[in-house]
Tab-separated table of C-alpha atoms in Angstrom:
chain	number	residue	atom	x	y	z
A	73	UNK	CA	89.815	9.002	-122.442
A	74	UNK	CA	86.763	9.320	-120.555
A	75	UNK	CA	86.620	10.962	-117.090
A	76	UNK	CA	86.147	13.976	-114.343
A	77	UNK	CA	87.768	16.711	-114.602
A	78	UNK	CA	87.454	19.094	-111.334
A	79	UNK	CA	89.227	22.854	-111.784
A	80	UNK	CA	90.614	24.664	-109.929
A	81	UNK	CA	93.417	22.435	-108.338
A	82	UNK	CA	94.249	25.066	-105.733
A	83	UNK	CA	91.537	27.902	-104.761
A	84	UNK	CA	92.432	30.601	-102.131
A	85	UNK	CA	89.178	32.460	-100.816
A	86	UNK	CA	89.070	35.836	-98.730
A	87	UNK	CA	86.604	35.734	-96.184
A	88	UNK	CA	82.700	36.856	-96.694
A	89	UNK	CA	83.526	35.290	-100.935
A	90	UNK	CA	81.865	33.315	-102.272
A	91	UNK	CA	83.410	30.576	-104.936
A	92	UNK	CA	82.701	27.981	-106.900
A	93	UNK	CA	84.416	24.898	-108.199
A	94	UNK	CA	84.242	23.291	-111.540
A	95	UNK	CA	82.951	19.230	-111.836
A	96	UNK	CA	82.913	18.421	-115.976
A	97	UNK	CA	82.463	14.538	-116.774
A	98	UNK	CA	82.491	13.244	-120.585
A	99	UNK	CA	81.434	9.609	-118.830
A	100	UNK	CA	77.945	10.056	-119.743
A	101	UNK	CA	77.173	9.163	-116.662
A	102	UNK	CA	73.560	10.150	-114.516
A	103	UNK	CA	74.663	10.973	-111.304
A	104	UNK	CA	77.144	13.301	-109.690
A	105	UNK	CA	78.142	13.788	-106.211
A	106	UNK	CA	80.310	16.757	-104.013
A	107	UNK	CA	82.158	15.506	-101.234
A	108	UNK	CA	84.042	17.126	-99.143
A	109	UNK	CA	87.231	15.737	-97.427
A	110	UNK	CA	89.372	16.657	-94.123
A	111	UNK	CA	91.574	15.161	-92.204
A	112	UNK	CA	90.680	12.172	-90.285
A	113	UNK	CA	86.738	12.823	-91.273
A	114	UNK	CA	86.829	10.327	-94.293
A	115	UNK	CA	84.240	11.909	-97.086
A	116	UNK	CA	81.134	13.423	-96.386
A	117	UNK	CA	78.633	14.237	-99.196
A	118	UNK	CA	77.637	17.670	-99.547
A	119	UNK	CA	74.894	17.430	-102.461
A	120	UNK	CA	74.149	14.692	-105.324
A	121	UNK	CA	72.343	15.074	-108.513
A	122	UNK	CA	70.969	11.607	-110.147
A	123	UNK	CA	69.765	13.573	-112.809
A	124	UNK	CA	69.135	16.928	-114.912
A	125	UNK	CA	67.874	19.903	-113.095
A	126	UNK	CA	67.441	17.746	-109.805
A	127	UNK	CA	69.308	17.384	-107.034
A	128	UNK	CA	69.525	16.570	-103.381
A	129	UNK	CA	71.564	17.759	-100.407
A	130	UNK	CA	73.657	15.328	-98.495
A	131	UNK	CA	74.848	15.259	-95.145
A	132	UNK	CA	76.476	18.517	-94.916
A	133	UNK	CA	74.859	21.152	-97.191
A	134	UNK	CA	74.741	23.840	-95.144
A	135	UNK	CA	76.537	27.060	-96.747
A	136	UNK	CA	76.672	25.168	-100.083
A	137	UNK	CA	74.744	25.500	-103.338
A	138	UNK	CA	74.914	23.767	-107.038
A	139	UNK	CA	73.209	23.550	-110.140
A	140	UNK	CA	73.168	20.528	-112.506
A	141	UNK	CA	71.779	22.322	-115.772
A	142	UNK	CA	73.658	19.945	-118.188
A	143	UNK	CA	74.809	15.977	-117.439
A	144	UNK	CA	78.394	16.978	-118.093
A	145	UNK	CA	78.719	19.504	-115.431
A	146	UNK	CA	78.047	19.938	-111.718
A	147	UNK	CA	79.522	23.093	-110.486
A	148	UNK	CA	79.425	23.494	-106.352
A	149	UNK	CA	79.530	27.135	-105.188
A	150	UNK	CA	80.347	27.809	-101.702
A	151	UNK	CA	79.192	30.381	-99.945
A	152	UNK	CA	80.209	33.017	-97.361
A	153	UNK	CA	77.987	31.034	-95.460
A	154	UNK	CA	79.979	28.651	-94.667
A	155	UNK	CA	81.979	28.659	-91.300
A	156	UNK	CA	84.320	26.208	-92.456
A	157	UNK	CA	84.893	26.145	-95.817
A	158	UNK	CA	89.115	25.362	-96.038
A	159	UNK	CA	89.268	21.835	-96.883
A	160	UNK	CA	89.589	19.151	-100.058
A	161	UNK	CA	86.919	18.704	-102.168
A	162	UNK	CA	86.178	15.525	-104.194
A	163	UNK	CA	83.371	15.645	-107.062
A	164	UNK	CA	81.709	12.329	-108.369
A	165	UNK	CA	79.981	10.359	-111.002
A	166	UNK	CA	78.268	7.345	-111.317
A	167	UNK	CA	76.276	5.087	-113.554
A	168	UNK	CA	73.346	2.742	-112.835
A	169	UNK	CA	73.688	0.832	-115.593
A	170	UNK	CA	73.279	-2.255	-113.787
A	171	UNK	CA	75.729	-3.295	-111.193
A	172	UNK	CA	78.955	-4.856	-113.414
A	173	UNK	CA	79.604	-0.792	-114.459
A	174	UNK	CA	78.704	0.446	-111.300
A	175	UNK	CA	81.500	2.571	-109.183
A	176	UNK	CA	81.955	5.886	-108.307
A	177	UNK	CA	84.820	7.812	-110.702
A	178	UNK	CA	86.145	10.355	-108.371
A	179	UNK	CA	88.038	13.371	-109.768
A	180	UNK	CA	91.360	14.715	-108.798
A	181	UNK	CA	90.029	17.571	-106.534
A	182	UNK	CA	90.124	21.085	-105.772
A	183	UNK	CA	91.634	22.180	-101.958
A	184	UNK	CA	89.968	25.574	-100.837
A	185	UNK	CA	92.326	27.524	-98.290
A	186	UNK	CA	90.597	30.645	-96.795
A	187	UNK	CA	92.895	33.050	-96.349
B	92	UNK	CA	72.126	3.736	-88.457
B	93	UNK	CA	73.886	2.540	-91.331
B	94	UNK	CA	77.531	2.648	-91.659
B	95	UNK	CA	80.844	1.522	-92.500
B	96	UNK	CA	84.017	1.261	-90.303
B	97	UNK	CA	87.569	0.965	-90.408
B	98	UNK	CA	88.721	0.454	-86.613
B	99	UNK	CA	92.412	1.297	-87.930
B	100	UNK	CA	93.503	4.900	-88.627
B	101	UNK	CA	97.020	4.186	-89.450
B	102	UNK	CA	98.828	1.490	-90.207
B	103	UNK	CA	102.551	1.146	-90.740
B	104	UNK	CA	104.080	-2.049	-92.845
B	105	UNK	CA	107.210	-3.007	-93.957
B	106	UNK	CA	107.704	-3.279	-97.475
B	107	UNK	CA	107.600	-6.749	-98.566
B	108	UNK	CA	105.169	-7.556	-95.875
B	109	UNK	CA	101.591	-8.494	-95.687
B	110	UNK	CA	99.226	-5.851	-95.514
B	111	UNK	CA	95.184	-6.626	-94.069
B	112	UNK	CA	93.434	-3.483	-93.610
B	113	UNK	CA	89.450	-3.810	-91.597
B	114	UNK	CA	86.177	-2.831	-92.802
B	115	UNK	CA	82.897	-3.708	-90.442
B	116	UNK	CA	79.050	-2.262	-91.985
B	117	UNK	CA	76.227	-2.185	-89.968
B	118	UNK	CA	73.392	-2.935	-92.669
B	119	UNK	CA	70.357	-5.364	-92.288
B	120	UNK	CA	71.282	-6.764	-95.366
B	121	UNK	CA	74.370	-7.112	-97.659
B	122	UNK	CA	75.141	-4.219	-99.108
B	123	UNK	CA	76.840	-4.143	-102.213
B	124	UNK	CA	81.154	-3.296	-101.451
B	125	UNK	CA	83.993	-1.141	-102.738
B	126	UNK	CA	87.745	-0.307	-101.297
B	127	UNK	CA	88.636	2.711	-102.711
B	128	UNK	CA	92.500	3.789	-102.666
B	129	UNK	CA	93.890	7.619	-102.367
B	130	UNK	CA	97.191	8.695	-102.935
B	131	UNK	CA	98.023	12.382	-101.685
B	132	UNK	CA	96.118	15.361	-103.024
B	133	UNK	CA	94.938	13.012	-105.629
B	134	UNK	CA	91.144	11.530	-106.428
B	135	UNK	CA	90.299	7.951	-105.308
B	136	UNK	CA	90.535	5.041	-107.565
B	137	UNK	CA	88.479	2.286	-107.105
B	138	UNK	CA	90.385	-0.614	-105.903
B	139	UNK	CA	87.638	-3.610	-106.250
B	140	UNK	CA	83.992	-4.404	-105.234
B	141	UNK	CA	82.030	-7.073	-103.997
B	142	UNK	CA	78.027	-7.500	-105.340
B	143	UNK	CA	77.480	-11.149	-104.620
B	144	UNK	CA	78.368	-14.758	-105.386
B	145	UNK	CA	82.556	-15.647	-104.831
B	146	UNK	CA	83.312	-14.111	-101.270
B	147	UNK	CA	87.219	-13.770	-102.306
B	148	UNK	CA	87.720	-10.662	-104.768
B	149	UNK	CA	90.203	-9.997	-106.763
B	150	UNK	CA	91.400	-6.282	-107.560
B	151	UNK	CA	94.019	-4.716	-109.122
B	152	UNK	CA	97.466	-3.767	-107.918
B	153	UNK	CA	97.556	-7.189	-106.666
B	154	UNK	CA	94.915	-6.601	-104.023
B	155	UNK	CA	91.741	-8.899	-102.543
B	156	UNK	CA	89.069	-8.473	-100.119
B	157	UNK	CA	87.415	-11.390	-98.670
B	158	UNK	CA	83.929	-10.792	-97.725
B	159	UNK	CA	82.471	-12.553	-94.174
B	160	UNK	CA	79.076	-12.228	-93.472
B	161	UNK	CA	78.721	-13.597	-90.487
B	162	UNK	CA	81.271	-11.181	-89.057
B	163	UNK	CA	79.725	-8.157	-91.165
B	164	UNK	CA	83.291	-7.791	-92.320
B	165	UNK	CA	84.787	-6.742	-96.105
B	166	UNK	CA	89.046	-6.886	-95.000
B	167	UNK	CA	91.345	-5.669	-97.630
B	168	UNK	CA	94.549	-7.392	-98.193
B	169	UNK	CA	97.500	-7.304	-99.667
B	170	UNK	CA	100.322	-10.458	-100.021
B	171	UNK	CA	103.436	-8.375	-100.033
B	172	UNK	CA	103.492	-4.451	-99.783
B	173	UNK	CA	105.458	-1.828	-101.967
B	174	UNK	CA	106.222	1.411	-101.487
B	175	UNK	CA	104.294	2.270	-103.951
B	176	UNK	CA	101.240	0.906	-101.923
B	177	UNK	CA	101.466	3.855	-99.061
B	178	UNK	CA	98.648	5.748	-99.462
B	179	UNK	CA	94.699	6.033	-97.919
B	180	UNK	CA	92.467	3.428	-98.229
B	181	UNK	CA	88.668	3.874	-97.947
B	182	UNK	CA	85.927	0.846	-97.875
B	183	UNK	CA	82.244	2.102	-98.943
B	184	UNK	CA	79.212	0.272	-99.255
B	185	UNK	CA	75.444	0.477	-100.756
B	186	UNK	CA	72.490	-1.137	-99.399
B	187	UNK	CA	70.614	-2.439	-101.189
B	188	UNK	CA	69.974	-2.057	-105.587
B	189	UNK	CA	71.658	1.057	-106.829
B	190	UNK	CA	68.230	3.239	-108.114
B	191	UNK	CA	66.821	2.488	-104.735
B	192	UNK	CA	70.196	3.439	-102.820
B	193	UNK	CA	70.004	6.610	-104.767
B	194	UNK	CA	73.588	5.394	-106.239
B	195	UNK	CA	75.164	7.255	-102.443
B	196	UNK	CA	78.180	5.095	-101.244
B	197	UNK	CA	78.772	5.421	-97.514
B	198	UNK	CA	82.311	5.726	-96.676
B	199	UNK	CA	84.296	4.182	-93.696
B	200	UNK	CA	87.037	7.177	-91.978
B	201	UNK	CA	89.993	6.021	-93.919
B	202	UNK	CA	93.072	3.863	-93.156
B	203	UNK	CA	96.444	5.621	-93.915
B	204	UNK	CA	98.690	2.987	-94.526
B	205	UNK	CA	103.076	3.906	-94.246
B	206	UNK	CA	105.443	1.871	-95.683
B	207	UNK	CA	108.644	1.466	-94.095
B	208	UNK	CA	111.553	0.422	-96.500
């Protein structure tokens, strides 16, 4: 079956690190988002790729970085820069292959502690 | 600015009772809708959406959402709850067509919704 697959479930990082999370889709989908997720926040997009070696930082990029060298894959590396990094993070895909298909397919997440 | 918001952060139901969870946008226009649901530590799953025409939708798990545009309003609801339904809810929207959108969902705060038994 088709869908995201987001690894690892758990990550523990040591302060000044950085790390980066794993986002593989087999949806063929275009587009690929990283959100991240705390409590009582909702989600808040950190970057978004709509396609091949493009993409384009959301709300909250600061201290983050990814690359989006194949459709299947949109890896999210944070860095030491960021202040805040312990938290759950959601990656994305979608297709705009006209509206019936279209919907975000979330997968099942990674939660970064900093310890 | 344009957003979407869910007025309640929790909820608590009893199960067997009806559930009706809020979801107000602020867009010009009407934006294309989604309820999302999350269990614990898990992804979201995409609960149902509204584009256009029939302003009653029908998802699964034996949910609907019943768009109102003169109150700007997309309410999910629920006939009778089950344990199984405790879990957090999310409503997102898109203005506008997706390519022009950029495909980004905005996403309301979340409604954690308890079930008593």
């Amino acid at each position: 079956d088709g869908g995201i697959t987001q690894s690892p479930k758990y990550l523990f990082r040591k302060e000044g690190q950085n790390v980066t999370l794993s986002c593989e889709q087999n949806l063929n989908h275009d587009a690929m988002y990283w959100y991240r997720q705390d409590p009582g926040q909702g989600l808040r997009l950190i970057y978004y790729s709509q396609i091949v070696n493009d993409f384009q930082k959301g709300d909250i990029a600061e201290g983050y970085s990814v690359s989006r060298e194949k459709k299947e894959s949109f890896p999210l590396t944070v860095t030491s820069a960021q202040k805040n990094p312990t938290a759950f993070y959601l990656c994305a895909s979608s297709s705009d292959r006209g509206r019936t298909n279209y919907g975000y397919t979330f997968g099942s997440g990674t939660r970064l502690t900093v310890v | 600015a344009q957003s979407v918001t869910q007025p309640d952060i929790h909820i608590t139901v009893s199960e067997g009772a009806s559930l009706e969870l809020r979801c107000n946008y602020s867009y010009g226009a009407t934006p294309y809708l989604f309820w999302y649901v999350q269990s614990p530590g898990q992804g979201l799953q995409l609960l149902l959406k509204y584009f256009s025409g029939d302003t009653l939708v029908q998802g699964i798990k034996g949910f609907e959402a019943e768009f109102k545009r003169s109150q700007s309003s997309f309410n999910l609801r629920k006939p009778s709850v089950h344990w199984s339904d405790a879990a957090e809810y999310f409503c997102a929207a898109l203005k506008g067509t997706i390519k022009a959108a950029g495909n980004k969902l905005t996403f309301g705060g979340g409604t954690r919704v308890l079930v008593k038994p």
